[in-house]
């Protein structure tokens, strides 16, 4: 079978023939129709991720059809599915256990014609979505769902700020919050991305490259009940000033750097919470899919590449040019 293989530090993305796996007890083989990229995949190819091993088939997100099943997986034969990439979460819903892992490293992932997974991580593909849209869901959507609903306790009428709306998780955050009845504001370094966010339901947006972006947001919204940030870095110091009393700040990355030195007084005086999150539980994945189906959510797909052009897809991811998800069409 053909697969996108993390071959070495010198040649991180190679499309090559590899052996097709066979399912054992409790496992199934999924013929992948489409696989989506995540920022995690890009960082792995750059050597900036823990636990890198060579060779590994990349990819956490995928949709496809079950073609083979080991003992205990026969009920899934022939079914159209998506795969939960959050494996071995553990017994505590509040945090992942020591055996937690994400599909696509250390285990072989979805950027291949077939992937081997445990049947417990399969879910029916939403019927209103095509293969590419369905493949866009798993990792980013689960991350967004846990951030908004489990961590931030989003409710109708909340004012929500999404810092950096262009990537896959950012667009899901916007879609979830709008569907839940929140008033959503966004930031981006691109005017085009701000315009597209408004088309998805954002009330307003500001360019974070402007020196006074925080003051402009405060003027537009008055203050925020929830802020979700995946960038952090120096600008994070401005976030507490735009928060309402009792606000929740949730973050799941630090692409712009660490949390800087900030004025502690607004944090404790306004009872602001800063909450870290990543991925999510099986129960949250199930609830997230129910939300997708209930609200007929259609993921934003930026561009679709054939498997043979995987390198070009990764280059676009590295340039941060996308709005929504970048997807590989596998079969």
CSV table of C-alpha atoms in Angstrom, one decimal:
chain,number,residue,atom,x,y,z
A,1,UNK,CA,0.0,0.0,0.0
A,2,UNK,CA,1.1,3.6,-0.5
A,3,UNK,CA,1.7,5.8,2.6
A,4,UNK,CA,3.2,9.1,3.7
A,5,UNK,CA,6.2,8.0,5.7
A,6,UNK,CA,8.3,9.9,8.2
A,7,UNK,CA,11.5,8.3,6.8
A,8,UNK,CA,14.3,10.3,8.5
A,9,UNK,CA,15.3,13.8,9.7
A,10,UNK,CA,16.8,14.5,6.3
A,11,UNK,CA,13.8,13.1,4.3
A,12,UNK,CA,10.8,13.6,6.6
A,13,UNK,CA,8.0,13.2,4.0
A,14,UNK,CA,8.2,10.3,1.5
A,15,UNK,CA,5.3,8.7,-0.3
A,16,UNK,CA,6.3,5.1,-0.7
A,17,UNK,CA,5.1,1.5,-0.8
A,18,UNK,CA,4.8,-0.2,2.6
A,19,UNK,CA,3.3,-3.5,3.8
A,20,UNK,CA,-0.4,-3.6,4.4
A,21,UNK,CA,-1.1,-4.6,8.1
A,22,UNK,CA,-3.5,-7.3,9.2
A,23,UNK,CA,-5.9,-7.0,12.1
A,24,UNK,CA,-5.6,-9.0,15.3
A,25,UNK,CA,-8.2,-9.5,18.1
A,26,UNK,CA,-10.1,-6.3,18.7
A,27,UNK,CA,-8.6,-4.6,15.7
A,28,UNK,CA,-9.9,-3.5,12.3
A,29,UNK,CA,-8.3,-2.5,9.0
A,30,UNK,CA,-9.8,0.7,7.6
A,31,UNK,CA,-9.4,1.6,3.9
A,32,UNK,CA,-8.7,5.3,4.1
A,33,UNK,CA,-10.6,7.5,1.7
A,34,UNK,CA,-9.2,10.9,3.1
A,35,UNK,CA,-6.8,12.0,5.7
A,36,UNK,CA,-6.4,15.5,7.1
A,37,UNK,CA,-3.2,17.3,8.2
A,38,UNK,CA,-2.8,18.9,11.7
A,39,UNK,CA,-0.1,21.3,12.9
A,40,UNK,CA,1.2,18.3,15.0
A,41,UNK,CA,2.1,16.5,11.8
A,42,UNK,CA,4.1,19.5,10.5
A,43,UNK,CA,6.0,19.8,13.8
A,44,UNK,CA,6.8,16.1,13.6
A,45,UNK,CA,8.4,16.6,10.2
A,46,UNK,CA,10.4,19.5,11.6
A,47,UNK,CA,11.8,17.3,14.5
A,48,UNK,CA,10.0,19.5,17.0
A,49,UNK,CA,7.9,16.9,18.7
A,50,UNK,CA,8.6,14.5,21.5
A,51,UNK,CA,9.1,10.8,20.9
A,52,UNK,CA,9.8,10.9,17.2
A,53,UNK,CA,10.7,7.5,15.7
A,54,UNK,CA,11.6,6.5,12.2
A,55,UNK,CA,10.0,5.2,10.1
A,56,UNK,CA,6.4,6.1,11.0
A,57,UNK,CA,3.3,6.6,8.8
A,58,UNK,CA,2.0,10.1,9.7
A,59,UNK,CA,-1.6,11.2,10.2
A,60,UNK,CA,-4.1,11.4,13.1
A,61,UNK,CA,-7.3,12.2,11.1
A,62,UNK,CA,-9.0,9.9,8.7
A,63,UNK,CA,-12.2,8.6,7.2
A,64,UNK,CA,-12.8,5.4,5.4
A,65,UNK,CA,-14.4,1.9,5.1
A,66,UNK,CA,-13.7,-1.1,7.3
A,67,UNK,CA,-12.4,-3.9,5.0
A,68,UNK,CA,-11.0,-6.4,7.4
A,69,UNK,CA,-11.7,-7.2,11.1
A,70,UNK,CA,-10.1,-9.3,13.8
A,71,UNK,CA,-12.0,-11.1,16.5
A,72,UNK,CA,-14.6,-8.8,18.1
A,73,UNK,CA,-14.6,-6.3,15.2
A,74,UNK,CA,-16.9,-8.0,12.7
A,75,UNK,CA,-19.8,-5.7,13.4
A,76,UNK,CA,-17.9,-2.9,11.7
A,77,UNK,CA,-17.3,-4.7,8.4
A,78,UNK,CA,-18.2,-2.6,5.4
A,79,UNK,CA,-19.1,0.4,7.6
A,80,UNK,CA,-18.2,4.0,6.7
A,81,UNK,CA,-16.2,5.4,9.7
A,82,UNK,CA,-14.1,8.1,11.2
A,83,UNK,CA,-11.4,7.4,13.7
A,84,UNK,CA,-10.9,8.9,17.2
A,85,UNK,CA,-7.1,9.6,17.3
A,86,UNK,CA,-7.1,10.1,21.1
A,87,UNK,CA,-6.0,6.7,22.4
A,88,UNK,CA,-5.5,5.2,25.9
A,89,UNK,CA,-6.8,8.3,27.7
A,90,UNK,CA,-7.0,6.6,31.0
A,91,UNK,CA,-9.4,6.5,34.0
A,92,UNK,CA,-9.5,10.2,34.8
A,93,UNK,CA,-11.6,12.4,32.6
A,94,UNK,CA,-9.8,15.5,33.9
A,95,UNK,CA,-6.4,14.5,32.5
A,96,UNK,CA,-4.8,11.9,30.2
A,97,UNK,CA,-2.8,9.0,31.8
A,98,UNK,CA,0.8,7.9,31.2
A,99,UNK,CA,-0.2,5.5,28.4
A,100,UNK,CA,-2.0,8.2,26.4
A,101,UNK,CA,-1.0,8.5,22.7
A,102,UNK,CA,-2.2,10.1,19.5
A,103,UNK,CA,-2.6,8.2,16.3
A,104,UNK,CA,0.2,8.9,13.8
A,105,UNK,CA,3.1,8.7,16.3
A,106,UNK,CA,4.2,6.3,17.8
A,107,UNK,CA,1.6,4.1,16.0
A,108,UNK,CA,1.3,4.3,12.2
A,109,UNK,CA,-1.4,6.8,11.2
A,110,UNK,CA,-4.0,7.6,8.6
A,111,UNK,CA,-1.9,9.0,5.7
A,112,UNK,CA,-2.0,5.7,3.9
A,113,UNK,CA,-4.3,3.5,1.9
A,114,UNK,CA,-5.0,1.4,5.0
A,115,UNK,CA,-4.6,1.9,8.7
A,116,UNK,CA,-4.8,-0.6,11.6
A,117,UNK,CA,-6.7,0.6,14.7
A,118,UNK,CA,-8.6,-0.8,17.6
A,119,UNK,CA,-12.3,-1.1,16.9
A,120,UNK,CA,-13.1,0.9,20.0
A,121,UNK,CA,-11.9,4.0,18.3
A,122,UNK,CA,-14.3,3.8,15.4
A,123,UNK,CA,-17.4,6.0,15.0
A,124,UNK,CA,-19.9,6.2,12.2
A,125,UNK,CA,-19.1,8.8,9.6
A,126,UNK,CA,-21.7,11.7,9.7
A,127,UNK,CA,-23.9,11.0,6.7
A,128,UNK,CA,-24.2,14.7,5.7
A,129,UNK,CA,-20.4,14.9,5.1
A,130,UNK,CA,-18.3,13.7,2.2
A,131,UNK,CA,-15.0,11.8,2.8
A,132,UNK,CA,-12.8,14.9,2.9
A,133,UNK,CA,-15.1,16.8,5.3
A,134,UNK,CA,-15.4,13.8,7.6
A,135,UNK,CA,-11.6,13.4,7.6
A,136,UNK,CA,-11.2,17.0,8.8
A,137,UNK,CA,-13.1,16.3,12.0
A,138,UNK,CA,-11.2,14.2,14.6
A,139,UNK,CA,-8.2,15.9,16.2
A,140,UNK,CA,-9.0,19.6,15.8
A,141,UNK,CA,-12.7,19.1,16.4
A,142,UNK,CA,-12.1,17.1,19.6
A,143,UNK,CA,-9.6,19.7,20.8
A,144,UNK,CA,-12.1,22.5,20.2
A,145,UNK,CA,-15.0,20.7,21.8
A,146,UNK,CA,-13.1,20.0,25.0
A,147,UNK,CA,-11.7,23.5,25.2
A,148,UNK,CA,-15.1,25.2,24.8
A,149,UNK,CA,-17.5,22.8,26.6
A,150,UNK,CA,-15.5,20.8,29.1
A,151,UNK,CA,-13.0,23.5,30.1
A,152,UNK,CA,-14.7,26.8,29.5
A,153,UNK,CA,-18.3,25.7,30.2
A,154,UNK,CA,-19.6,27.6,27.2
A,155,UNK,CA,-23.2,28.6,27.4
A,156,UNK,CA,-25.6,30.5,25.1
A,157,UNK,CA,-25.0,34.2,25.2
A,158,UNK,CA,-21.3,34.1,26.2
A,159,UNK,CA,-18.9,36.4,24.5
A,160,UNK,CA,-16.0,34.4,23.1
A,161,UNK,CA,-12.7,35.5,21.7
A,162,UNK,CA,-10.8,33.1,19.5
A,163,UNK,CA,-7.1,34.1,19.1
A,164,UNK,CA,-5.9,33.0,15.7
A,165,UNK,CA,-8.9,31.8,13.7
A,166,UNK,CA,-7.3,30.5,10.5
A,167,UNK,CA,-6.2,27.0,11.3
A,168,UNK,CA,-8.4,23.9,11.6
A,169,UNK,CA,-9.0,24.1,15.4
A,170,UNK,CA,-9.7,27.8,15.2
A,171,UNK,CA,-12.4,27.3,12.6
A,172,UNK,CA,-14.0,24.5,14.6
A,173,UNK,CA,-13.9,26.8,17.7
A,174,UNK,CA,-15.8,29.4,15.7
A,175,UNK,CA,-18.3,26.9,14.4
A,176,UNK,CA,-19.0,25.3,17.8
A,177,UNK,CA,-19.4,28.6,19.6
A,178,UNK,CA,-21.7,30.1,17.0
A,179,UNK,CA,-23.8,26.9,16.9
A,180,UNK,CA,-24.1,27.0,20.7
A,181,UNK,CA,-25.4,30.6,20.6
A,182,UNK,CA,-22.3,32.5,21.7
A,183,UNK,CA,-21.3,35.9,20.4
A,184,UNK,CA,-17.9,35.3,18.8
A,185,UNK,CA,-15.0,37.6,18.1
A,186,UNK,CA,-11.7,36.5,16.4
A,187,UNK,CA,-8.2,37.7,15.7
A,188,UNK,CA,-6.0,36.9,12.7
A,189,UNK,CA,-3.0,38.3,10.9
A,190,UNK,CA,-4.9,38.1,7.6
A,191,UNK,CA,-7.7,40.4,6.5
A,192,UNK,CA,-9.0,37.6,4.2
A,193,UNK,CA,-9.2,35.2,7.1
A,194,UNK,CA,-11.1,37.8,9.2
A,195,UNK,CA,-13.6,38.2,6.4
A,196,UNK,CA,-14.1,34.4,6.0
A,197,UNK,CA,-14.6,34.1,9.8
A,198,UNK,CA,-17.4,36.7,9.6
A,199,UNK,CA,-19.0,34.6,6.9
A,200,UNK,CA,-19.0,31.7,9.4
A,201,UNK,CA,-20.8,33.8,12.0
A,202,UNK,CA,-18.1,35.8,13.8
A,203,UNK,CA,-19.5,39.1,15.0
A,204,UNK,CA,-16.2,41.0,14.3
A,205,UNK,CA,-12.5,40.5,14.0
A,206,UNK,CA,-9.3,42.4,14.5
A,207,UNK,CA,-5.8,42.0,13.0
A,208,UNK,CA,-3.4,41.1,15.8
A,209,UNK,CA,-0.6,42.7,13.9
A,210,UNK,CA,-2.1,46.1,14.9
A,211,UNK,CA,-0.5,47.6,17.9
A,212,UNK,CA,-3.8,48.5,19.5
A,213,UNK,CA,-5.6,45.2,18.7
A,214,UNK,CA,-6.6,44.6,22.4
A,215,UNK,CA,-8.1,48.0,22.8
A,216,UNK,CA,-10.0,47.6,19.6
A,217,UNK,CA,-11.4,44.3,20.8
A,218,UNK,CA,-12.5,45.8,24.1
A,219,UNK,CA,-14.2,48.6,22.2
A,220,UNK,CA,-16.0,46.2,20.0
A,221,UNK,CA,-17.1,43.6,22.6
A,222,UNK,CA,-16.8,45.3,26.0
A,223,UNK,CA,-15.2,42.2,27.5
A,224,UNK,CA,-15.0,38.4,27.1
A,225,UNK,CA,-16.3,35.5,29.1
A,226,UNK,CA,-14.2,33.0,27.3
A,227,UNK,CA,-10.8,33.3,25.5
A,228,UNK,CA,-9.3,30.4,23.6
A,229,UNK,CA,-5.7,30.8,22.5
A,230,UNK,CA,-3.2,28.5,20.8
A,231,UNK,CA,-0.5,31.0,20.3
A,232,UNK,CA,0.4,32.6,23.7
A,233,UNK,CA,3.7,34.5,23.3
A,234,UNK,CA,4.2,38.2,24.2
A,235,UNK,CA,0.6,39.3,23.2
A,236,UNK,CA,-0.9,36.9,25.8
A,237,UNK,CA,-0.1,39.6,28.4
A,238,UNK,CA,-2.9,41.7,27.0
A,239,UNK,CA,-5.5,39.0,27.3
A,240,UNK,CA,-6.5,39.5,31.0
A,241,UNK,CA,-7.3,43.1,30.3
A,242,UNK,CA,-10.1,42.2,27.8
A,243,UNK,CA,-11.6,39.6,30.1
A,244,UNK,CA,-14.8,39.9,32.1
A,245,UNK,CA,-14.9,39.0,35.8
A,246,UNK,CA,-15.0,35.2,36.1
A,247,UNK,CA,-13.6,34.7,32.6
A,248,UNK,CA,-12.0,31.4,31.5
A,249,UNK,CA,-8.8,31.5,29.3
A,250,UNK,CA,-8.2,28.1,27.7
A,251,UNK,CA,-5.0,27.3,25.8
A,252,UNK,CA,-3.8,24.2,23.9
A,253,UNK,CA,-0.6,25.3,22.3
A,254,UNK,CA,2.2,27.9,22.3
A,255,UNK,CA,3.2,28.5,18.7
A,256,UNK,CA,4.2,32.1,19.5
A,257,UNK,CA,6.1,31.3,22.7
A,258,UNK,CA,5.5,30.7,26.4
A,259,UNK,CA,3.2,32.7,28.7
A,260,UNK,CA,5.0,36.0,29.3
A,261,UNK,CA,5.4,38.0,32.5
A,262,UNK,CA,1.9,39.4,33.2
A,263,UNK,CA,0.2,41.7,35.7
A,264,UNK,CA,-1.2,39.3,38.3
A,265,UNK,CA,-3.7,41.8,39.7
A,266,UNK,CA,-6.4,41.5,36.9
A,267,UNK,CA,-6.2,37.7,37.2
A,268,UNK,CA,-7.0,37.4,40.9
A,269,UNK,CA,-9.1,40.5,41.2
A,270,UNK,CA,-11.4,39.5,38.3
A,271,UNK,CA,-11.3,35.8,39.4
A,272,UNK,CA,-10.0,34.8,35.9
A,273,UNK,CA,-9.1,31.1,35.3
A,274,UNK,CA,-6.2,30.0,33.0
A,275,UNK,CA,-6.8,26.4,31.8
A,276,UNK,CA,-4.6,24.1,29.8
A,277,UNK,CA,-6.2,21.4,27.6
A,278,UNK,CA,-5.3,18.9,24.9
A,279,UNK,CA,-7.3,16.3,22.9
A,280,UNK,CA,-10.1,14.7,24.8
A,281,UNK,CA,-11.8,11.5,26.1
A,282,UNK,CA,-13.9,8.9,24.3
A,283,UNK,CA,-17.0,10.4,25.9
A,284,UNK,CA,-16.1,13.8,24.5
A,285,UNK,CA,-15.5,12.5,21.1
A,286,UNK,CA,-18.9,10.9,21.1
A,287,UNK,CA,-20.5,14.1,22.3
A,288,UNK,CA,-18.6,16.1,19.7
A,289,UNK,CA,-19.9,13.9,16.9
A,290,UNK,CA,-23.5,14.2,18.3
A,291,UNK,CA,-23.0,18.0,18.2
A,292,UNK,CA,-21.8,17.8,14.6
A,293,UNK,CA,-24.9,15.8,13.6
A,294,UNK,CA,-27.4,17.8,15.6
A,295,UNK,CA,-26.2,21.1,14.1
A,296,UNK,CA,-25.3,19.8,10.7
A,297,UNK,CA,-21.8,21.2,11.1
A,298,UNK,CA,-19.7,21.1,7.9
A,299,UNK,CA,-16.0,21.4,8.5
A,300,UNK,CA,-14.1,24.1,6.5
A,301,UNK,CA,-11.8,22.4,4.0
A,302,UNK,CA,-9.2,24.7,2.6
A,303,UNK,CA,-7.7,22.5,-0.1
A,304,UNK,CA,-7.6,18.9,-1.1
A,305,UNK,CA,-4.4,17.3,-2.4
A,306,UNK,CA,-3.8,13.8,-3.9
A,307,UNK,CA,-1.7,11.5,-1.8
A,308,UNK,CA,1.2,11.8,-4.2
A,309,UNK,CA,1.4,15.6,-3.5
A,310,UNK,CA,1.6,15.2,0.3
A,311,UNK,CA,4.8,17.2,0.3
A,312,UNK,CA,3.0,20.2,-1.2
A,313,UNK,CA,0.3,19.9,1.4
A,314,UNK,CA,2.8,20.0,4.2
A,315,UNK,CA,4.5,23.0,2.6
A,316,UNK,CA,1.2,24.9,2.7
A,317,UNK,CA,0.7,23.9,6.3
A,318,UNK,CA,4.1,25.2,7.2
A,319,UNK,CA,3.4,28.6,5.5
A,320,UNK,CA,0.1,28.9,7.5
A,321,UNK,CA,-1.7,30.0,4.4
A,322,UNK,CA,-4.8,27.8,5.0
A,323,UNK,CA,-8.2,28.7,6.3
A,324,UNK,CA,-9.6,25.5,7.7
A,325,UNK,CA,-8.2,22.0,7.1
A,326,UNK,CA,-5.8,20.7,4.5
A,327,UNK,CA,-6.8,17.2,3.3
A,328,UNK,CA,-5.2,14.4,1.4
A,329,UNK,CA,-7.5,12.4,-0.9
A,330,UNK,CA,-6.3,8.8,-0.5
A,331,UNK,CA,-8.7,6.6,-2.5
